[in-house]
PDB file of C-alpha atoms in Angstrom:
ATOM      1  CA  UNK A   1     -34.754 -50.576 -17.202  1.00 54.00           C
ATOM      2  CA  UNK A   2     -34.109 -52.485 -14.049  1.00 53.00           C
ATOM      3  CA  UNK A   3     -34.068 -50.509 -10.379  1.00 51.00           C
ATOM      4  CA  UNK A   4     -30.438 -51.706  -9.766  1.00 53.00           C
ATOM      5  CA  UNK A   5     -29.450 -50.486 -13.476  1.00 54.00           C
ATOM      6  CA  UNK A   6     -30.744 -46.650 -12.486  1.00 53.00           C
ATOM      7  CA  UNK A   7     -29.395 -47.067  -9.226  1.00 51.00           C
ATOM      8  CA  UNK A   8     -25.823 -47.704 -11.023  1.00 51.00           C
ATOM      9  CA  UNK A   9     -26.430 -44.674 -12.844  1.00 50.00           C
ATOM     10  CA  UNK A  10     -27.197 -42.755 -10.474  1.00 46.00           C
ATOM     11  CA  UNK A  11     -24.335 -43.658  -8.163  1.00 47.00           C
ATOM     12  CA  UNK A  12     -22.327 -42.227 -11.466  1.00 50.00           C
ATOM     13  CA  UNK A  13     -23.641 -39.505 -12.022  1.00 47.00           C
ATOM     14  CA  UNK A  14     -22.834 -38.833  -8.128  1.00 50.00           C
ATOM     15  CA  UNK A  15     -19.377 -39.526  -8.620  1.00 49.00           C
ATOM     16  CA  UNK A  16     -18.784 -37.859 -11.234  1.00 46.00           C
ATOM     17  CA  UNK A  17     -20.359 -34.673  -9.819  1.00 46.00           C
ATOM     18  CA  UNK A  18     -18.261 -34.667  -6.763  1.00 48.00           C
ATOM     19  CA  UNK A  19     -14.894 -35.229  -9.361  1.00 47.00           C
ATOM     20  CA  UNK A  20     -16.003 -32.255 -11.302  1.00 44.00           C
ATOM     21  CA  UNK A  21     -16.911 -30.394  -7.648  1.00 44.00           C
ATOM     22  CA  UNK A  22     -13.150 -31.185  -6.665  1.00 44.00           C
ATOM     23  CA  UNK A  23     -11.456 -30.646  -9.848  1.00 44.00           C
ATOM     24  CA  UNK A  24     -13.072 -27.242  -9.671  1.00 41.00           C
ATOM     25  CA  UNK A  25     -12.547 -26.570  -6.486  1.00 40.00           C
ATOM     26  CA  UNK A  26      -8.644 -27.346  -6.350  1.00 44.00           C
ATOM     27  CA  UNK A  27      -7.806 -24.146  -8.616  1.00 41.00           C
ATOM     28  CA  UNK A  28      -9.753 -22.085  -5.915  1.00 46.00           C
ATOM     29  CA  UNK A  29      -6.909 -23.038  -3.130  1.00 46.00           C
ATOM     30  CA  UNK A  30      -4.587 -22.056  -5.863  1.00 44.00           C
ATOM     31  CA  UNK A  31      -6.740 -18.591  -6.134  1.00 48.00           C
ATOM     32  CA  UNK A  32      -6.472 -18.212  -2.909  1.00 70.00           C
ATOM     33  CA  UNK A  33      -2.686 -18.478  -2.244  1.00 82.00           C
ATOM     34  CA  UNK A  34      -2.072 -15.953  -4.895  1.00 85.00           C
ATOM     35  CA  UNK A  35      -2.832 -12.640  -2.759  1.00 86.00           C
ATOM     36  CA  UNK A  36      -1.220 -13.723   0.486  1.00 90.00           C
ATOM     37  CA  UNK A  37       1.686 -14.259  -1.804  1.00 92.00           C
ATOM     38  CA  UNK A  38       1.389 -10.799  -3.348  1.00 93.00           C
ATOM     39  CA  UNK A  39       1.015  -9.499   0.012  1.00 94.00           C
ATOM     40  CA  UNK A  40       4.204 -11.666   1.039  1.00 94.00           C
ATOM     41  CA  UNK A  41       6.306 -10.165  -1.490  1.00 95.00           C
ATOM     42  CA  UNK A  42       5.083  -6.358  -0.132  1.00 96.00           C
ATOM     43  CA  UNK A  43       6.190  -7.640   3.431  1.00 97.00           C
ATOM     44  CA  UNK A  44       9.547  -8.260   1.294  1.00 97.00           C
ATOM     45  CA  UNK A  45       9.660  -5.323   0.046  1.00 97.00           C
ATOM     46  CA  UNK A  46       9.628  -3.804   3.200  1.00 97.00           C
ATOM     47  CA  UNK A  47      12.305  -5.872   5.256  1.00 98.00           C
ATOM     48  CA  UNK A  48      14.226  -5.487   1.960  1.00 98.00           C
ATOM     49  CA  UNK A  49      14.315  -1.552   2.905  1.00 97.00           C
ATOM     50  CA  UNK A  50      15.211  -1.901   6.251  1.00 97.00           C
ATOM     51  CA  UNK A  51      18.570  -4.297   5.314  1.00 97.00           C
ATOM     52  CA  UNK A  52      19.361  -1.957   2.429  1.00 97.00           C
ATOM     53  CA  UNK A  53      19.196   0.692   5.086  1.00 96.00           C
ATOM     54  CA  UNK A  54      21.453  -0.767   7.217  1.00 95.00           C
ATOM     55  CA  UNK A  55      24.263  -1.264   4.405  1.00 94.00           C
ATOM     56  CA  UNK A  56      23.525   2.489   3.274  1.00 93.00           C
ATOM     57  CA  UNK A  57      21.891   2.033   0.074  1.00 95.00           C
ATOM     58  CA  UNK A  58      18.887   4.354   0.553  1.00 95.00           C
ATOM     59  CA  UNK A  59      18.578   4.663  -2.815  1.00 95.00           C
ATOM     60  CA  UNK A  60      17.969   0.656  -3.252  1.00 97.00           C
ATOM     61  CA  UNK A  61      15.986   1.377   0.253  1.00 97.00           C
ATOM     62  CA  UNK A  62      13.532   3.886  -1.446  1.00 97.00           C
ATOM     63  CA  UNK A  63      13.016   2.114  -4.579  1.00 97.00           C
ATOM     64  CA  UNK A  64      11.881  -1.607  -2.313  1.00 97.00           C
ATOM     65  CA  UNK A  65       8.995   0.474  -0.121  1.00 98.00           C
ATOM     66  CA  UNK A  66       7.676   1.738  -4.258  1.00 97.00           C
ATOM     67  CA  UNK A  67       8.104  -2.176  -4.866  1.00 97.00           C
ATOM     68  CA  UNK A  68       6.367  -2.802  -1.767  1.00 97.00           C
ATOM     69  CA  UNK A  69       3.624  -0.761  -2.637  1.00 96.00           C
ATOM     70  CA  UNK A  70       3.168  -2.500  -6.056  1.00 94.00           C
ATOM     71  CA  UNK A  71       2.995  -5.561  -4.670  1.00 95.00           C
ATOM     72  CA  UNK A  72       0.146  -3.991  -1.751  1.00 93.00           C
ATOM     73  CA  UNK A  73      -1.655  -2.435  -4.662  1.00 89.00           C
ATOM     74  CA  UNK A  74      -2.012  -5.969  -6.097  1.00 90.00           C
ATOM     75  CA  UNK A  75      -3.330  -8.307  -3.358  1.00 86.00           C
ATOM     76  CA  UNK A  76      -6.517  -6.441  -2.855  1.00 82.00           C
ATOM     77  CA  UNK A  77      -7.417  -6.287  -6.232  1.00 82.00           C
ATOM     78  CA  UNK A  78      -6.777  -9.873  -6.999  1.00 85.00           C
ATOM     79  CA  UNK A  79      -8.494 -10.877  -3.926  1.00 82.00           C
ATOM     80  CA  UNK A  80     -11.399  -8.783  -4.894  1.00 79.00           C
ATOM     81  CA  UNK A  81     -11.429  -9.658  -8.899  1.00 81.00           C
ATOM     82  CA  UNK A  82     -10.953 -13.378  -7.689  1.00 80.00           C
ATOM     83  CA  UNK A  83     -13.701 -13.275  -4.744  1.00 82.00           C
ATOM     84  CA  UNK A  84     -11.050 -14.746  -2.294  1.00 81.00           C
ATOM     85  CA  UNK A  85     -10.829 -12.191   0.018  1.00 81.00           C
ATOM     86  CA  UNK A  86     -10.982 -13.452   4.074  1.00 82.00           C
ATOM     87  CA  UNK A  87     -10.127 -12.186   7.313  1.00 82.00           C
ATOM     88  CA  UNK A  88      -6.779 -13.624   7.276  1.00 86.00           C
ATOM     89  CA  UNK A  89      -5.804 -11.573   4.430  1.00 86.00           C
ATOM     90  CA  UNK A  90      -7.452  -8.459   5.832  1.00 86.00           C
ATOM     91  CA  UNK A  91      -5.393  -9.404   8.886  1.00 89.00           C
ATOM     92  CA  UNK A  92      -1.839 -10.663   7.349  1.00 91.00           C
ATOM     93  CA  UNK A  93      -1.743  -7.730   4.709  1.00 92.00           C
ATOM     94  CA  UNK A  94      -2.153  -5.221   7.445  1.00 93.00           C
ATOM     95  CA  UNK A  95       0.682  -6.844   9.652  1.00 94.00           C
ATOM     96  CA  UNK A  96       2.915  -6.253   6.085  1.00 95.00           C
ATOM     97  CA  UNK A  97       1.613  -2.386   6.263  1.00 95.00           C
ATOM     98  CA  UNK A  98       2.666  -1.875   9.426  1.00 97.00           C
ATOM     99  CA  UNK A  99       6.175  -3.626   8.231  1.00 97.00           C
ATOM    100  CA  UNK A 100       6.370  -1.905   4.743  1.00 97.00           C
ATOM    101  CA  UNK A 101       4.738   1.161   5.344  1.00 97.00           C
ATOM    102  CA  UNK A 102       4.941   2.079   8.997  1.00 96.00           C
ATOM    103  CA  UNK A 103       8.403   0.600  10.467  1.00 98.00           C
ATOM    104  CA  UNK A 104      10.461   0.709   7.061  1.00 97.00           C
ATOM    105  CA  UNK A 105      10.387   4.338   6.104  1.00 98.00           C
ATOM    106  CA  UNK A 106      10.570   5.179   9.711  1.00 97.00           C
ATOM    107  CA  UNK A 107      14.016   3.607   9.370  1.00 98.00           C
ATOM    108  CA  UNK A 108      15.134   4.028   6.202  1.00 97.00           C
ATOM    109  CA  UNK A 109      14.770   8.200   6.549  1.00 97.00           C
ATOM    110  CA  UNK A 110      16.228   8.300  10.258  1.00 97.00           C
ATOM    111  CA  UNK A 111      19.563   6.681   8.913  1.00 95.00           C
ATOM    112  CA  UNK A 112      19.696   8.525   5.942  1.00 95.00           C
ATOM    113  CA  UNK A 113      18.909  12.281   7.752  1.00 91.00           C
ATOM    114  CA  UNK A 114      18.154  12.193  11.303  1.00 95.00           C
ATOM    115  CA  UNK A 115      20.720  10.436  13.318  1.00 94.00           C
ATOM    116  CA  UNK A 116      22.767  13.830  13.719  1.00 93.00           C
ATOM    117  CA  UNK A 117      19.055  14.818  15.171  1.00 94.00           C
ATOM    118  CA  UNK A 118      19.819  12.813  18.407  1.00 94.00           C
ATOM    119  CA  UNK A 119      16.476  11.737  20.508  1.00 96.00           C
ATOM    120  CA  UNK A 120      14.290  14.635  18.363  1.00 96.00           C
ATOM    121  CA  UNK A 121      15.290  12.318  15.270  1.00 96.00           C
ATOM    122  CA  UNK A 122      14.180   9.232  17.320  1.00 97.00           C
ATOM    123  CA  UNK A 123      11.125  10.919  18.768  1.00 97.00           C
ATOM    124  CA  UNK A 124       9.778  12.014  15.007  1.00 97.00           C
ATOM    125  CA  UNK A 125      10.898   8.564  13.496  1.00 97.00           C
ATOM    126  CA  UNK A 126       8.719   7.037  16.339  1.00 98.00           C
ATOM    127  CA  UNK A 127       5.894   9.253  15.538  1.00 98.00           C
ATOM    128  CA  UNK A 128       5.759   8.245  12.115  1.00 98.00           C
ATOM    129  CA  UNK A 129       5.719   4.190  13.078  1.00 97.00           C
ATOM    130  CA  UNK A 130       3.296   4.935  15.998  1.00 97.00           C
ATOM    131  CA  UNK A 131       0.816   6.355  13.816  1.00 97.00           C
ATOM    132  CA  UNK A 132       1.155   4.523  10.812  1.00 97.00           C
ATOM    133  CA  UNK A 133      -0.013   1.397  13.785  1.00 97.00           C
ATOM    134  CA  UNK A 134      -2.751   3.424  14.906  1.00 96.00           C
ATOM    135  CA  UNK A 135      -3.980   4.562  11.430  1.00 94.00           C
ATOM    136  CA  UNK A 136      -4.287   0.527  10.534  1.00 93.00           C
ATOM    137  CA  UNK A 137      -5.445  -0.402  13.687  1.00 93.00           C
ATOM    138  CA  UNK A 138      -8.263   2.585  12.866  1.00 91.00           C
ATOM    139  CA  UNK A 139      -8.941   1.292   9.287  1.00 87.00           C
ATOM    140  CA  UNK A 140      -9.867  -2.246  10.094  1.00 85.00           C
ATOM    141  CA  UNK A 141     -12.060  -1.082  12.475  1.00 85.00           C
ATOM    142  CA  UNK A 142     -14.003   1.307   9.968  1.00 79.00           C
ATOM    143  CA  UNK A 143     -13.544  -0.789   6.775  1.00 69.00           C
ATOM    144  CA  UNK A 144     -17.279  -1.989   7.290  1.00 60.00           C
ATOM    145  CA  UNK A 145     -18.164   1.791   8.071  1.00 59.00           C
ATOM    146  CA  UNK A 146     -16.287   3.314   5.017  1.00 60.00           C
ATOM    147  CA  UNK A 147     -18.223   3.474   1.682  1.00 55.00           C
ATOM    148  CA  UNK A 148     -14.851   2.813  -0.058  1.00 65.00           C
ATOM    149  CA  UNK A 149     -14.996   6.022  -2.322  1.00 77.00           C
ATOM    150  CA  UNK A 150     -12.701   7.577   0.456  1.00 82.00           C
ATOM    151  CA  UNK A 151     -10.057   7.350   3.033  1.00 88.00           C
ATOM    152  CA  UNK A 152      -9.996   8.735   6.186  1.00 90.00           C
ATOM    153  CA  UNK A 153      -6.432  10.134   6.856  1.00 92.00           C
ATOM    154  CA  UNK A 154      -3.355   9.856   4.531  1.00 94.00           C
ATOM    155  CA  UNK A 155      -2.918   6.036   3.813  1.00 94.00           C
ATOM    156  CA  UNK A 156      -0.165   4.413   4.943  1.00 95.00           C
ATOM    157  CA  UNK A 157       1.428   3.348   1.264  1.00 95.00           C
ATOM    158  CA  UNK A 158       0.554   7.132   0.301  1.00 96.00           C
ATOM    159  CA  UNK A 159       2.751   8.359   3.505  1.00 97.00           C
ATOM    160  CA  UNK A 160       5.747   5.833   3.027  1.00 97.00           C
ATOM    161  CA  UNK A 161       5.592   6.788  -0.696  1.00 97.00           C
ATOM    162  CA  UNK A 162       6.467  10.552   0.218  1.00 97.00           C
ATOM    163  CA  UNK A 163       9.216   9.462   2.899  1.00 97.00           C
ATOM    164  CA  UNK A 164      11.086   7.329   0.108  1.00 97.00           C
ATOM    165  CA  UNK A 165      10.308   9.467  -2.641  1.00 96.00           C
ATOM    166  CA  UNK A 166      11.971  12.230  -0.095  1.00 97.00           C
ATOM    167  CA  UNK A 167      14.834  10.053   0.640  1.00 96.00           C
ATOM    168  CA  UNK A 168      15.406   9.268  -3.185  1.00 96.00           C
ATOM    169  CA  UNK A 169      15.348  12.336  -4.264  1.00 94.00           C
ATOM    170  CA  UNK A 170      18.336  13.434  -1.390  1.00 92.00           C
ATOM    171  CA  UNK A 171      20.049  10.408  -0.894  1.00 86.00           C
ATOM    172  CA  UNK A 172      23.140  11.912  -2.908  1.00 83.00           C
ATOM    173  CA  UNK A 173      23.468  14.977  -0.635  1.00 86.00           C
ATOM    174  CA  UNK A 174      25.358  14.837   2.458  1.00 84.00           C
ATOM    175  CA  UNK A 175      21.973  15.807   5.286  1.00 82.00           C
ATOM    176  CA  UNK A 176      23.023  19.165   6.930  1.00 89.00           C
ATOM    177  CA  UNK A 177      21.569  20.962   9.961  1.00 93.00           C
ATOM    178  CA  UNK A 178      18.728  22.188   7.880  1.00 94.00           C
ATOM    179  CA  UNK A 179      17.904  18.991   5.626  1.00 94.00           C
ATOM    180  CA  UNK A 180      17.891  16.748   8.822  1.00 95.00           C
ATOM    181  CA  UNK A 181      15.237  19.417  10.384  1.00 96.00           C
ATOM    182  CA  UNK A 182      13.402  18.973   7.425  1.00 96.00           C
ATOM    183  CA  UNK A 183      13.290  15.625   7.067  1.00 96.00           C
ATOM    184  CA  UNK A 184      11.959  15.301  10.849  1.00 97.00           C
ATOM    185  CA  UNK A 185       9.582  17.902  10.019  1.00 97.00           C
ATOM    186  CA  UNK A 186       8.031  15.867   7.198  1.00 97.00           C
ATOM    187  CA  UNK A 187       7.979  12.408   8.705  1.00 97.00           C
ATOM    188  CA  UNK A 188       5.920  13.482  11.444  1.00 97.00           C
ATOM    189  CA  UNK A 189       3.910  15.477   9.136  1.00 97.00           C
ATOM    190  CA  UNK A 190       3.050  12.362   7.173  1.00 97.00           C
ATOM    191  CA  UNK A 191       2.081  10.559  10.453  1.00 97.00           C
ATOM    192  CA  UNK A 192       0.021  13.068  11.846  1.00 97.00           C
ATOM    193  CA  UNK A 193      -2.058  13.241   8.443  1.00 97.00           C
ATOM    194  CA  UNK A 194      -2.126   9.345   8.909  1.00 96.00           C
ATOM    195  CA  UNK A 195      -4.302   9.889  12.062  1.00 96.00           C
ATOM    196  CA  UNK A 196      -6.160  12.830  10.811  1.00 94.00           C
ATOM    197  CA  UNK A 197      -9.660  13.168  10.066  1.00 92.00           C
ATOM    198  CA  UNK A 198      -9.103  14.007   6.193  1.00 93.00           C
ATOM    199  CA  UNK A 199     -10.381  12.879   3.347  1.00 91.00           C
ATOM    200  CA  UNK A 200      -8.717  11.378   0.900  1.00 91.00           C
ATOM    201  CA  UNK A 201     -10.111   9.636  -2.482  1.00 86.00           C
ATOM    202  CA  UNK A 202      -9.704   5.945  -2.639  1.00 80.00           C
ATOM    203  CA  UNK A 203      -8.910   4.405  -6.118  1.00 69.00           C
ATOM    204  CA  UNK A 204     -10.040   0.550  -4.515  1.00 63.00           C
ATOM    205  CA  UNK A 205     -13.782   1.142  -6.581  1.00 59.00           C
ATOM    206  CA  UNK A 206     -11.539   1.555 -10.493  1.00 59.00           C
ATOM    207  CA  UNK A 207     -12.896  -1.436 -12.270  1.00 58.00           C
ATOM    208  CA  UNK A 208     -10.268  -3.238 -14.227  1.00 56.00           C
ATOM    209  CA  UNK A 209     -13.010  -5.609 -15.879  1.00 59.00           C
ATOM    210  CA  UNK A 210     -14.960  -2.583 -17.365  1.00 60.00           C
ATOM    211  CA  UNK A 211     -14.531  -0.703 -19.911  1.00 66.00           C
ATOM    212  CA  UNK A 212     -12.435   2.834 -19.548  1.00 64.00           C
ATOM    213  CA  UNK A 213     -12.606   6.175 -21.363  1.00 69.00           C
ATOM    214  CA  UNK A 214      -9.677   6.317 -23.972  1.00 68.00           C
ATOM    215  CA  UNK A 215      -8.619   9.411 -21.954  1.00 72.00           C
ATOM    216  CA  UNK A 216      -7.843   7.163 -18.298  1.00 64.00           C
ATOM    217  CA  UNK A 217      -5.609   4.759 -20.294  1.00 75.00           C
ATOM    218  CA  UNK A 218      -3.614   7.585 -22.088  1.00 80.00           C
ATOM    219  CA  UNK A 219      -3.414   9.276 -18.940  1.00 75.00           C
ATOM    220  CA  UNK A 220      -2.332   6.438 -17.818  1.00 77.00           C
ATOM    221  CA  UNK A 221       0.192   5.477 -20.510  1.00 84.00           C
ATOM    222  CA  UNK A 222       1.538   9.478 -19.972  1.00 84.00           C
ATOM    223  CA  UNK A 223       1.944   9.565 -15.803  1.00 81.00           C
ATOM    224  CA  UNK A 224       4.243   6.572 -16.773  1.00 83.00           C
ATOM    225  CA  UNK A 225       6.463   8.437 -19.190  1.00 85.00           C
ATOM    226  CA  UNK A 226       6.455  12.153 -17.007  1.00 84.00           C
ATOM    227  CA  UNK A 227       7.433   9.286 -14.299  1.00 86.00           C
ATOM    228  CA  UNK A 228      10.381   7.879 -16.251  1.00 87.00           C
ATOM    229  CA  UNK A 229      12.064  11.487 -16.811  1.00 89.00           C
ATOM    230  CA  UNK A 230      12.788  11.827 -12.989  1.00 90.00           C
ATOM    231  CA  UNK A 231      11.249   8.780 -10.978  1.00 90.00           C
ATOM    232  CA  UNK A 232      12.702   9.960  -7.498  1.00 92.00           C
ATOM    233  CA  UNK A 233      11.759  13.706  -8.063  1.00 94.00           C
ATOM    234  CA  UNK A 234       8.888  13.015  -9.522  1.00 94.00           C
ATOM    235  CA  UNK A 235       7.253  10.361  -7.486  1.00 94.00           C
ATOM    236  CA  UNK A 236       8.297  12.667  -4.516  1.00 96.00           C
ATOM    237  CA  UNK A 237       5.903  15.760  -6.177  1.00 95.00           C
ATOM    238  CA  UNK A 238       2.844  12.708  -6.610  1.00 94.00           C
ATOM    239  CA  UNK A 239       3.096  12.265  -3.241  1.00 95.00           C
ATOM    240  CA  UNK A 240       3.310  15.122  -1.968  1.00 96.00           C
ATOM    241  CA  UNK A 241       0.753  16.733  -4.168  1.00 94.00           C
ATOM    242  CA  UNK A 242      -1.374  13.624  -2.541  1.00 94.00           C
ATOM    243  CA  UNK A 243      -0.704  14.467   0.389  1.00 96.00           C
ATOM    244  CA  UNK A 244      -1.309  18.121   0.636  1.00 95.00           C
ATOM    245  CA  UNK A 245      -4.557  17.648  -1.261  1.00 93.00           C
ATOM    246  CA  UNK A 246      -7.270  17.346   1.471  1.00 93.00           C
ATOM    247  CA  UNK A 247      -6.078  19.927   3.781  1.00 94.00           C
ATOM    248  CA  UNK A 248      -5.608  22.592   0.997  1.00 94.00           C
ATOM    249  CA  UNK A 249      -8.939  21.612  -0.141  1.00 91.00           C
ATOM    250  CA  UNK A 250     -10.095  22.047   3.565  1.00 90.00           C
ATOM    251  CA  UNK A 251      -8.440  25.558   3.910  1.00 91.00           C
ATOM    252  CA  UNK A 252      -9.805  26.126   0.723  1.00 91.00           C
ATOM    253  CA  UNK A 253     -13.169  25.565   2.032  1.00 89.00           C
ATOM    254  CA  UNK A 254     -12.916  28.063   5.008  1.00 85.00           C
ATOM    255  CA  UNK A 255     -11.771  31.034   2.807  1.00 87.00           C
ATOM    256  CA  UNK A 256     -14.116  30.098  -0.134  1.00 81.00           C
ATOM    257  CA  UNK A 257     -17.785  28.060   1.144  1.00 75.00           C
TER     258      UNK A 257
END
């Protein structure tokens, strides 16, 4: 066989490398797009709440920041099952926290309960979005220091999940003196356990690949159903329960080392 002949070939078998390269590399772009676009739909969720909130469907309002945090319970995991995560993502998906999670329940609960409050509704309300920015702000700081297994301080889907749980659950009453008080009271309790130094278990390390215990999936299957008897009511009790855990288990501690 000539020189020029097994030059041809290998000129080729070049070419045909870098087609295959590029054909496989085109469905990575594709990849790619598909958790900013999760995390885009979150972000809708979000500004979905606020515009519901300003027509006075809380109820529609509440149930957009539990769609929200479907959609932000997606994008990570994709990213991560699909190896596309990047700093752009870290960076874009906490801008649609902030949005979903930090400025949306803040508004959705002060229409709904706390304008009668005057500036003490304003100044919880601004609690709540204040620290909901400074517990992100925190977390992408530590997210290299974190071992994953935990969180520290209430995150921020956890704390707008009690809000609009709250707000579900009471959107058909008319807010008195005493329900307005009490929604204050819990809004800034939710931001203040944003910012604390609790821990609370992270769920990020589940692997959806592996294989599960028969006993997670019918748990599972069965936190679905108990969910479907009273969503508002009992999403509200999950997140509250969630949220109450670490600093029960903390006072716990103190009375019983």
């Amino acid at each position: 066989m000539s020189n020029s002949e097994n030059s041809e070939k290998i000129i080729e078998i070049d070419s045909f490398s870098e087609t295959k390269a590029s054909e496989s590399a085109r469905p990575r772009k594709g990849i790619y797009l598909l958790p900013n676009l999760l995390t885009t739909g979150a972000l809708f969720g979000g500004f979905y709440a606020v515009l519901s909130s300003f027509s006075g469907n809380y109820q529609m309002a509440a149930i957009a920041i539990f769609v929200a945090m479907v959609f932000d319970g997606l994008d990570g995991r994709v990213a991560r099952m699909t190896n596309t995560q990047s700093d752009f993502g870290v960076q874009y998906d906490s801008l649609s926290d902030m949005v979903s999670f930090g400025i949306a329940p803040a508004i959705v609960v002060y229409g709904w309960g706390m304008t009668s409050l005057g500036k003490v509704g304003i100044a919880a309300a601004f609690v709540y979005a204040s620290c909901a920015a400074l517990r992100l702000a925190r977390f992408n700081v530590q997210s290299g220091i974190n071992s994953g297994k935990f969180f520290i301080g209430l995150p921020s889907p956890a704390a707008a999940a009690l809000i609009a749980g709250f707000v579900w659950s009471a959107q058909s009453l008319q807010p008195s003196f005493l329900l307005s008080s009490f929604s204050a009271f819990l809004i800034a309790l939710a931001g203040l356990l944003m910012v604390s130094n609790f821990k609370y278990p992270s769920f990020k390390q589940i692997d959806l690949r592996g294989k599960v215990p028969f006993v997670v999936i019918l748990s599972i299957v069965m936190s679905f159903v108990v969910i479907t008897i009273d969503p508002p009511r009992i999403l509200f009790i999950l997140a509250l329960g969630f949220a109450l855990y670490s600093p029960a288990k903390f006072v716990w501690s103190k009375f019983y080392p």
